[in-house]
PDB file of C-alpha atoms in Angstrom:
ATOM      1  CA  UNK V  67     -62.193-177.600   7.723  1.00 97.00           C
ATOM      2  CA  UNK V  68     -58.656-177.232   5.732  1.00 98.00           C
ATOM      3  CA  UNK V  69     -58.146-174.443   3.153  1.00 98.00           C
ATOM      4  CA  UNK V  70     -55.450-174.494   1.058  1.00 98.00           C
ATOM      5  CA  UNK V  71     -54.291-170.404   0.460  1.00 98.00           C
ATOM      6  CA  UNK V  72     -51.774-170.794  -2.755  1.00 98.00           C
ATOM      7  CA  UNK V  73     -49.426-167.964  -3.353  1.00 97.00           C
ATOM      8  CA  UNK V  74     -49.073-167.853  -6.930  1.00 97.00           C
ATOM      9  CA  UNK V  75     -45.146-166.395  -6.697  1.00 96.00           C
ATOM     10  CA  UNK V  76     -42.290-168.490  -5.280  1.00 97.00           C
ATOM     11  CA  UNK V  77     -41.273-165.488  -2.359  1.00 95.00           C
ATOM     12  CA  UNK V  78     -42.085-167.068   1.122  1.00 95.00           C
ATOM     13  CA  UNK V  79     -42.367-163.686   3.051  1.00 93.00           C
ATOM     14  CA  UNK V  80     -44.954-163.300   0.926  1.00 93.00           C
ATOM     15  CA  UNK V  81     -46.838-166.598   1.705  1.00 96.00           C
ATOM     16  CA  UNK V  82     -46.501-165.736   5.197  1.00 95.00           C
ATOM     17  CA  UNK V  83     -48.622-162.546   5.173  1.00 92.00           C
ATOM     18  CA  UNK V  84     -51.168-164.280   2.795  1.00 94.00           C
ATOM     19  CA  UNK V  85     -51.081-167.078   5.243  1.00 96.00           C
ATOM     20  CA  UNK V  86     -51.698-164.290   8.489  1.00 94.00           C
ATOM     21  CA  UNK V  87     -54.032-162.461   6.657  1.00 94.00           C
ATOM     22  CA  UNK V  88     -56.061-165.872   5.335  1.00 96.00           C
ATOM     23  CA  UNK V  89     -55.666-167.748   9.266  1.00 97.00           C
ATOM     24  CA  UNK V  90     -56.692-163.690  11.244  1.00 96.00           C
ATOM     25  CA  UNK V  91     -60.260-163.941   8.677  1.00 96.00           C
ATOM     26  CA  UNK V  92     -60.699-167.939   8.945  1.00 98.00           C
ATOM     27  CA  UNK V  93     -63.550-168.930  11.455  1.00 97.00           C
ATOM     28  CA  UNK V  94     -62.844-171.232  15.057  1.00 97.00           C
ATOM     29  CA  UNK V  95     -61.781-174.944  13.424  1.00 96.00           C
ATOM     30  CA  UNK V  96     -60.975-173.977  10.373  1.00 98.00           C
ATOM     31  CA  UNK V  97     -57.205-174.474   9.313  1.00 98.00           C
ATOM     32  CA  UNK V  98     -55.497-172.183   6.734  1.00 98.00           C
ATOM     33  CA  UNK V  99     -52.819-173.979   4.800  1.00 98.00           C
ATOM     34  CA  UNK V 100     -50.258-171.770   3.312  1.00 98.00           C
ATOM     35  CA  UNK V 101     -48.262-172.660   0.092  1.00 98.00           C
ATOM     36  CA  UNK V 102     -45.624-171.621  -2.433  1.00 98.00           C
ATOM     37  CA  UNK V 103     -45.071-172.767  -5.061  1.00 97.00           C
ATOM     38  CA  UNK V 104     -42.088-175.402  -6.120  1.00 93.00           C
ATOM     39  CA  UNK V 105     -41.245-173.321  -9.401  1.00 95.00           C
ATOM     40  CA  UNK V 106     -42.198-170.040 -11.281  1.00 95.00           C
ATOM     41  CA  UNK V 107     -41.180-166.330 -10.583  1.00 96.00           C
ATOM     42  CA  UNK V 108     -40.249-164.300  -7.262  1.00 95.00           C
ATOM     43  CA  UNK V 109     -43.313-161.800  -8.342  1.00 93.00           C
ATOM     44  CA  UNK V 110     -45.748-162.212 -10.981  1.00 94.00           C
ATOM     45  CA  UNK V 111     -46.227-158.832 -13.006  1.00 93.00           C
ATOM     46  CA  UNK V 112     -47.097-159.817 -16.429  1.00 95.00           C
ATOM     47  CA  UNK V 113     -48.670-162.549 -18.775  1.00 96.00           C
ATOM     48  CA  UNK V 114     -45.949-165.034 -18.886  1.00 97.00           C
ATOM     49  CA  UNK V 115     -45.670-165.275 -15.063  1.00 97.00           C
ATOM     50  CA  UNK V 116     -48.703-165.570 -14.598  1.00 97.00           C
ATOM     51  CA  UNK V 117     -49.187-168.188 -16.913  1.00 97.00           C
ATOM     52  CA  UNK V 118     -46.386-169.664 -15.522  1.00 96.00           C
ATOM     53  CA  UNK V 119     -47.629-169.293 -11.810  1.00 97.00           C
ATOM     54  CA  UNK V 120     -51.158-170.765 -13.173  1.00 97.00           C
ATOM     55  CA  UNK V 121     -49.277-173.885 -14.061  1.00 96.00           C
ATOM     56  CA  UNK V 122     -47.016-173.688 -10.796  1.00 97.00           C
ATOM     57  CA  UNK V 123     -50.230-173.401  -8.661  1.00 97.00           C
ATOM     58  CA  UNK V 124     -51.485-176.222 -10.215  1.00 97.00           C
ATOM     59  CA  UNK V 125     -49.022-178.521  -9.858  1.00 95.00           C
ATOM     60  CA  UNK V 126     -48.480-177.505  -6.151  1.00 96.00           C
ATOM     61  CA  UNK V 127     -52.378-178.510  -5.415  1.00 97.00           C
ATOM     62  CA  UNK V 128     -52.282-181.602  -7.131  1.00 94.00           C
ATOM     63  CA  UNK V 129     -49.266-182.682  -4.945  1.00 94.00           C
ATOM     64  CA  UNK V 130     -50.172-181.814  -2.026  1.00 96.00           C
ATOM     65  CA  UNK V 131     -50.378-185.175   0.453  1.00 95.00           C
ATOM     66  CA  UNK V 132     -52.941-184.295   2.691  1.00 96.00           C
ATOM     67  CA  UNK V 133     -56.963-184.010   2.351  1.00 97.00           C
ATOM     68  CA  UNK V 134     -58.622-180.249   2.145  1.00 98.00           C
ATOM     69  CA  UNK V 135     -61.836-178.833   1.391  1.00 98.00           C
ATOM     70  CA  UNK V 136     -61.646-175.896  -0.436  1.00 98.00           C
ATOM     71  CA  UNK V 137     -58.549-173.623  -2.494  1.00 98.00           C
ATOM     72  CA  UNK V 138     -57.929-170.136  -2.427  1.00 98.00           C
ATOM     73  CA  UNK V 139     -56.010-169.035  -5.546  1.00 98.00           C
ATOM     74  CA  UNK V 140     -54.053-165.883  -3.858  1.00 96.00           C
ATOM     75  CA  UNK V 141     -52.931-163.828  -6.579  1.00 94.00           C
ATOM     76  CA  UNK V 142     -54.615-160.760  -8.413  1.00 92.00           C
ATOM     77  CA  UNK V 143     -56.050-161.156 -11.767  1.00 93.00           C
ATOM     78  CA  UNK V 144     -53.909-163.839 -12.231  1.00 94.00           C
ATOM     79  CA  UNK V 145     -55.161-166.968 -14.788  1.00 95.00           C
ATOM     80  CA  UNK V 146     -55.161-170.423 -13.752  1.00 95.00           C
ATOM     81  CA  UNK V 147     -58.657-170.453 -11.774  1.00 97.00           C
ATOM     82  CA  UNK V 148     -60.680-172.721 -14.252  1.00 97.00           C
ATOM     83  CA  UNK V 149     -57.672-175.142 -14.699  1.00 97.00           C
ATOM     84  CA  UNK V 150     -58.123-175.677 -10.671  1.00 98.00           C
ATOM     85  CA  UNK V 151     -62.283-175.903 -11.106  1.00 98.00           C
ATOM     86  CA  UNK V 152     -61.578-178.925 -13.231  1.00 98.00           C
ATOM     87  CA  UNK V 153     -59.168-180.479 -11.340  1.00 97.00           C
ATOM     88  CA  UNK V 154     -61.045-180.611  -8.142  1.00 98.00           C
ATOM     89  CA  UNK V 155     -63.817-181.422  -6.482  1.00 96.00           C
ATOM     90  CA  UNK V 156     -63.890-178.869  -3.829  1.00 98.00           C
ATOM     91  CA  UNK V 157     -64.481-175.527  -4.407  1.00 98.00           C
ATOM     92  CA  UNK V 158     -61.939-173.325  -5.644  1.00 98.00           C
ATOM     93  CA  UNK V 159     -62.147-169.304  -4.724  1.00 98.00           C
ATOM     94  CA  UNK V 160     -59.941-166.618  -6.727  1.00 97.00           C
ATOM     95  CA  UNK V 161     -59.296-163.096  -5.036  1.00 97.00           C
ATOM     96  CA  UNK V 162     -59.415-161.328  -7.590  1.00 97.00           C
ATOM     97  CA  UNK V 163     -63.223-162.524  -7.850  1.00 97.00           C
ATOM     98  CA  UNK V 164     -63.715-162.753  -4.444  1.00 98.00           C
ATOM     99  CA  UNK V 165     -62.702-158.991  -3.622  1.00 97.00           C
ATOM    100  CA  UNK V 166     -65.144-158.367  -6.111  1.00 98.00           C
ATOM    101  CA  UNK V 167     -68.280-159.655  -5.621  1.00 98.00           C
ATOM    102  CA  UNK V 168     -67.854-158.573  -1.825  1.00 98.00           C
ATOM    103  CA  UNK V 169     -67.446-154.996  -2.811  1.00 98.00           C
ATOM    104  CA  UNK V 170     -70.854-155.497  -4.951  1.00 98.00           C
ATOM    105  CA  UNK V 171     -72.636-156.170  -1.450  1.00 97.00           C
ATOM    106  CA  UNK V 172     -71.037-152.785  -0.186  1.00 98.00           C
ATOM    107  CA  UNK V 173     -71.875-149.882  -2.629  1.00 97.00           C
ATOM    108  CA  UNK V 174     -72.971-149.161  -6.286  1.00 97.00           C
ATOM    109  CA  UNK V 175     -69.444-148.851  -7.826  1.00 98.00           C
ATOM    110  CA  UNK V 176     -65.584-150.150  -6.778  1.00 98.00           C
ATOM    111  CA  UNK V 177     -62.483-149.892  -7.978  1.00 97.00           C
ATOM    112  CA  UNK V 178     -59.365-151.932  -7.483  1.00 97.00           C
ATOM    113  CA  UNK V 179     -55.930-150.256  -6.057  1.00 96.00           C
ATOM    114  CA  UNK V 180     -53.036-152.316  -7.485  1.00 93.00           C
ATOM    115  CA  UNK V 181     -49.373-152.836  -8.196  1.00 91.00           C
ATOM    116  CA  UNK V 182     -47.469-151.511 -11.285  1.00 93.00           C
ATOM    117  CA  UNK V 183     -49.267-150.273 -14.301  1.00 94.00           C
ATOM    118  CA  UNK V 184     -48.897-153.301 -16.770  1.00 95.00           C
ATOM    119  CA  UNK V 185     -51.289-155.269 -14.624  1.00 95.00           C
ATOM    120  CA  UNK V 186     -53.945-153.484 -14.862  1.00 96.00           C
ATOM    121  CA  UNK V 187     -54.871-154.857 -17.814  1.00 96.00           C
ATOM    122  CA  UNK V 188     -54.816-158.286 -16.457  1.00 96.00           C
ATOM    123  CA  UNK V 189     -56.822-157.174 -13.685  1.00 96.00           C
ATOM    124  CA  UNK V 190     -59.808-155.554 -16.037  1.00 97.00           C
ATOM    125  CA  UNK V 191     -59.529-159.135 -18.122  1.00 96.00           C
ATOM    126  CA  UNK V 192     -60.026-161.372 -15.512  1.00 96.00           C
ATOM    127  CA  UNK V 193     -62.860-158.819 -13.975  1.00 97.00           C
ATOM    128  CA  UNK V 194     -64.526-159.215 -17.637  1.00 97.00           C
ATOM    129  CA  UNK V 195     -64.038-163.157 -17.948  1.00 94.00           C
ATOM    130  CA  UNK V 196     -65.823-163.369 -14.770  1.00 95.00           C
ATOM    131  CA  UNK V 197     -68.392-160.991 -15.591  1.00 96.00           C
ATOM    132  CA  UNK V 198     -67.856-158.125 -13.024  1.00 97.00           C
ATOM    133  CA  UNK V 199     -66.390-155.594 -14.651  1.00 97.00           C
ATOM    134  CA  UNK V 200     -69.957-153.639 -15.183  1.00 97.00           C
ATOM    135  CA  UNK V 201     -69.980-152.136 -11.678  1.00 98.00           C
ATOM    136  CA  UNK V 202     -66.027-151.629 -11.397  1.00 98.00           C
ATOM    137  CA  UNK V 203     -65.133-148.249 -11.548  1.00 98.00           C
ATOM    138  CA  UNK V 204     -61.499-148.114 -12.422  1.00 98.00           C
ATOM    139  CA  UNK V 205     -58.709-150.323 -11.722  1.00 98.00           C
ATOM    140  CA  UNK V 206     -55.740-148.272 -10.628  1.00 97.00           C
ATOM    141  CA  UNK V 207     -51.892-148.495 -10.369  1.00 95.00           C
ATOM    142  CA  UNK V 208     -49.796-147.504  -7.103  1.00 93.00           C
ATOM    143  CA  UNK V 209     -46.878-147.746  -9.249  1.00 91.00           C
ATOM    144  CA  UNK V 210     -44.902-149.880  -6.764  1.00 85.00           C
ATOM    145  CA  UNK V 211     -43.561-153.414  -7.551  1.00 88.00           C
ATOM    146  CA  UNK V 212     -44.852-156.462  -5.702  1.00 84.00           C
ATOM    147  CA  UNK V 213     -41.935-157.110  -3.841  1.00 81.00           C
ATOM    148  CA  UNK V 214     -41.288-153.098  -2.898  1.00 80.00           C
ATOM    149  CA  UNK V 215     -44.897-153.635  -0.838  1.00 75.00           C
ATOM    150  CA  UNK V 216     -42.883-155.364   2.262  1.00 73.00           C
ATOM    151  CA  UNK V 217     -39.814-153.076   2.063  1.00 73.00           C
ATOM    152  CA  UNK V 218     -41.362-150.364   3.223  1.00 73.00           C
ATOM    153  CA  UNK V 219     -45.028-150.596   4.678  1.00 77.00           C
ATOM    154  CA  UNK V 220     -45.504-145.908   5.123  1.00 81.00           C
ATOM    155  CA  UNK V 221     -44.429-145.804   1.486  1.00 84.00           C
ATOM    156  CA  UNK V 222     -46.761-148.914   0.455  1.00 85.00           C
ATOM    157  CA  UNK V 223     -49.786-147.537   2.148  1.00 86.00           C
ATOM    158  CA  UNK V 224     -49.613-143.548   0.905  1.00 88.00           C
ATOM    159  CA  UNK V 225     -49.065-144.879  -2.558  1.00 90.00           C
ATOM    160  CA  UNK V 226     -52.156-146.967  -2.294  1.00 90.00           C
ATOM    161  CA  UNK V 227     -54.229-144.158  -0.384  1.00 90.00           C
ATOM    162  CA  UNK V 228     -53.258-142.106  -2.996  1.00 92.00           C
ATOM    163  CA  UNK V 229     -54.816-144.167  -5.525  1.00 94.00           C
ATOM    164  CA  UNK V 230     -57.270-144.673  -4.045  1.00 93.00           C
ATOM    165  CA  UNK V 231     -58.838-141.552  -2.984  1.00 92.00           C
ATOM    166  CA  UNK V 232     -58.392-140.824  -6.808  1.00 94.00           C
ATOM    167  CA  UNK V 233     -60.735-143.496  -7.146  1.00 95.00           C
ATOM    168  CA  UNK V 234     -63.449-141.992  -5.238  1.00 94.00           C
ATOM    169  CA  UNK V 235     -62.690-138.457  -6.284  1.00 94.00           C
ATOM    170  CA  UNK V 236     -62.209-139.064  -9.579  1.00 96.00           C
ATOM    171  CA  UNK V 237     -64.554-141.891 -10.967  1.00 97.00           C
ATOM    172  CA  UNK V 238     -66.803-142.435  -8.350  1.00 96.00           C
ATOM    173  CA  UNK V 239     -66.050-145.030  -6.671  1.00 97.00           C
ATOM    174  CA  UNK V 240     -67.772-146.308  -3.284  1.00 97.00           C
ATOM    175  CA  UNK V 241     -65.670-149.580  -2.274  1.00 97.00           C
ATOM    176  CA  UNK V 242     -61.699-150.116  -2.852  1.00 96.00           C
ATOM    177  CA  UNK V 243     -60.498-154.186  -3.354  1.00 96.00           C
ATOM    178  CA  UNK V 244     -56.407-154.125  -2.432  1.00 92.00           C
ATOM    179  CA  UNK V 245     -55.158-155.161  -6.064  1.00 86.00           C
ATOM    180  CA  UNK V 246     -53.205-158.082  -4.745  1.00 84.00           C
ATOM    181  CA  UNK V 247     -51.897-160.816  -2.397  1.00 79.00           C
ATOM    182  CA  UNK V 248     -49.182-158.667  -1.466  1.00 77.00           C
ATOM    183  CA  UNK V 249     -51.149-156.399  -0.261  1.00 82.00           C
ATOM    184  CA  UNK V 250     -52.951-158.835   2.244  1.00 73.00           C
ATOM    185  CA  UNK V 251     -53.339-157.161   5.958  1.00 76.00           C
ATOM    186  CA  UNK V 252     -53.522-153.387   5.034  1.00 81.00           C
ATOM    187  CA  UNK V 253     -57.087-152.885   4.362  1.00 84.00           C
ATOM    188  CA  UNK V 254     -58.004-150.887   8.026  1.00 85.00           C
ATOM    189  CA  UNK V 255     -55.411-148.634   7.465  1.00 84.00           C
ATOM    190  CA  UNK V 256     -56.496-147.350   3.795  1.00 85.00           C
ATOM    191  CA  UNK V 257     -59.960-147.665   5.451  1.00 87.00           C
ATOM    192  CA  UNK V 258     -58.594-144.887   8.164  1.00 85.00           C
ATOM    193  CA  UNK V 259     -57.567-142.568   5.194  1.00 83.00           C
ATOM    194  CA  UNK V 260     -60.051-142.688   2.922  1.00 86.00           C
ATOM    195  CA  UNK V 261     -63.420-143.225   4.294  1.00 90.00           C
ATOM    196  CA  UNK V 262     -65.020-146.230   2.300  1.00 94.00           C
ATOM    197  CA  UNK V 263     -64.719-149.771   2.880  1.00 95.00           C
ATOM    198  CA  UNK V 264     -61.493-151.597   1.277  1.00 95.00           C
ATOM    199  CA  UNK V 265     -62.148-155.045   0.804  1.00 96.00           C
ATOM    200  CA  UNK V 266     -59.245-157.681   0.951  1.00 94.00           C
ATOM    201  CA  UNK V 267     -58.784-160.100  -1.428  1.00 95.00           C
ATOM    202  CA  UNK V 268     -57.606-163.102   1.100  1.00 96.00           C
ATOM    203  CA  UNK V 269     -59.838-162.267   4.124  1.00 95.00           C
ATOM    204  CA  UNK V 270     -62.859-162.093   1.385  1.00 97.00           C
ATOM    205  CA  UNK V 271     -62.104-165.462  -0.096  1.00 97.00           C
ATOM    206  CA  UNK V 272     -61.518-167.129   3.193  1.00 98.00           C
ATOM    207  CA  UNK V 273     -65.033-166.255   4.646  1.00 98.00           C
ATOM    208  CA  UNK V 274     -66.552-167.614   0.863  1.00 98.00           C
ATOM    209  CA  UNK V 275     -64.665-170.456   0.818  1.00 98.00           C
ATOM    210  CA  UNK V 276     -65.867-171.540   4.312  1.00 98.00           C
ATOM    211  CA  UNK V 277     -69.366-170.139   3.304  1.00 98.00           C
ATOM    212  CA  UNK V 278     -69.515-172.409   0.347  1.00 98.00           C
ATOM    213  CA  UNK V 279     -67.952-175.846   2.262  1.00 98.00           C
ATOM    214  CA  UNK V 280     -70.688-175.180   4.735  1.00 98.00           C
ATOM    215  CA  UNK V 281     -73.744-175.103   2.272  1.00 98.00           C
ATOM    216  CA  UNK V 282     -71.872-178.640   0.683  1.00 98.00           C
ATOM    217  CA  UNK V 283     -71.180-176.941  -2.757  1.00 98.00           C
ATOM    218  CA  UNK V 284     -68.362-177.075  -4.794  1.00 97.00           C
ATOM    219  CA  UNK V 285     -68.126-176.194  -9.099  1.00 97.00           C
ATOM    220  CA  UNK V 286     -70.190-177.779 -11.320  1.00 97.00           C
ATOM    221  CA  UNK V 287     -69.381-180.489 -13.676  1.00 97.00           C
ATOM    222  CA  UNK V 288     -71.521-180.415 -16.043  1.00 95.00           C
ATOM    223  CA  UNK V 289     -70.093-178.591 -18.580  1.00 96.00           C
ATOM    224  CA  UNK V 290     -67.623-175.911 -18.282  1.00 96.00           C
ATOM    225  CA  UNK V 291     -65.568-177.701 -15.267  1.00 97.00           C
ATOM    226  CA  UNK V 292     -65.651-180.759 -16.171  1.00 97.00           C
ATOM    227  CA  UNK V 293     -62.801-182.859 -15.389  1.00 96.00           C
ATOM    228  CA  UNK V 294     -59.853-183.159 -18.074  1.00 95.00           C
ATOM    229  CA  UNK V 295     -60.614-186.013 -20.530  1.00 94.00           C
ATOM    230  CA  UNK V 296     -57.882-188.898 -20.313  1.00 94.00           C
ATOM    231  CA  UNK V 297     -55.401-188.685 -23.103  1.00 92.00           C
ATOM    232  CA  UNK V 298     -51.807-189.206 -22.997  1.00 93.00           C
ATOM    233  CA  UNK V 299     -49.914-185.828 -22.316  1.00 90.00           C
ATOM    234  CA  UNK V 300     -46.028-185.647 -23.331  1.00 90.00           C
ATOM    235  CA  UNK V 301     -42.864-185.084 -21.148  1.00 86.00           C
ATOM    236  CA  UNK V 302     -44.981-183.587 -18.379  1.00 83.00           C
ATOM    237  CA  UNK V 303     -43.932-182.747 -15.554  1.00 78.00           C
ATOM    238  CA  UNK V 304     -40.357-181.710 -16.546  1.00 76.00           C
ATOM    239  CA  UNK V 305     -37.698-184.357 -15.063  1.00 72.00           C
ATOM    240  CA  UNK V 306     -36.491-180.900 -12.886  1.00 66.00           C
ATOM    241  CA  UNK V 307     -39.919-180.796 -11.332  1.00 61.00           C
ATOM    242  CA  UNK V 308     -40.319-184.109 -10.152  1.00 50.00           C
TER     243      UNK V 308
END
């Protein structure tokens, strides 16, 4: 089995953990297949780059040369998901979404510890859109920039304990999700400080992503996912990309 784990920012360091993190959670035989992307930003904190990334990540799927059998999108509350789910035929697992709905097996209530404050509400969108915000407790800020979590790994993990043990002080909650990619291989030491289980985004998709190959399913047609209709599309990709 092949997975392809997409970083949805163009810094490599960062692919690498993701990549670690995705190959240390991936069963015997199965082979984790890191990528960045050709073109977009160094770390995606906002709407436009992560519009920007969805587009990226895209593109970076479509051309890559060898077969696979399932996609992890690796970035947190970032859009682009459904674009993928009509491009493809395998199955296609977000983080954000994954973190999620593996917290739901683990207590009545989670919340999400993440990077600066503006994403949060990115974060609560995409947890609405895929219809699991009802059991998400809070989503909450560390206040640290993606690319200050691999300058300095004491500071990145008090800031996120701190959050989190707000979170289950505060509003309750039972389960923590690591708010993004970034953030991939930290989980057992939040776990040491704060009691509950912390769910990781990568290591959660990689075990549904293998799950779902196994059973043979991948997104439904039908409707919803239905592959793009032909039509002509202009001056796409840009000269620069090709």
């Amino acid at each position: 089995m092949r997975i392809l784990v997409v970083n949805v920012n163009t810094t490599p360091s960062i692919t690498d953990a993701i990549g670690r993190q995705a190959a240390a959670a991936a069963s015997p035989g199965t082979e984790i297949v890191p990528l960045t992307p050709a073109f977009g930003a160094e770390s995606v904190e906002g709407n436009y780059e992560s519009y920007l990334a969805a587009i990226a990540v895209m593109e970076t799927v479509r051309a890559h040369p060898e077969p696979f059998d399932a996609v992890i999108q690796a970035g947190y509350g970032e859009h682009g998901r459904e674009g993928l789910q009509e491009l493809l035929d395998v199955p296609v697992v977000d983080i954000t979404e994954a973190a999620a709905t593996t917290a739901m097996y683990l207590g009545r209530s989670y919340s999400v510890v993440t990077t600066l404050d503006r994403t949060v509400p990115l974060i609560e969108e995409r947890l609405h859109a895929a219809g699991l915000s009802a059991r998400c407790a809070s989503v909450r800020a560390s206040g640290l920039p993606v690319l200050a979590l691999e300058e300095d790994e004491e500071n990145t993990v008090e800031a996120i304990v701190e959050q989190a043990a707000r979170a289950v002080e505060d509003d309750r909650a039972e389960v923590i999700c690591l708010g993004c990619g970034g953030m991939a291989g930290l989980a057992e030491r939040v776990v040491e400080r704060t009691g509950v289980p912390v769910v990781d985004g990568v290591a959660a998709a990689v075990t549904i992503a293998e799950s779902l190959v196994r059973l043979g399913l991948s997104t439904s047609k039908v409707r919803t996912y239905a592959p793009p209709r032909p039509k002509r599309i202009l001056n796409w990709p840009p000269k620069n990309l090709t």
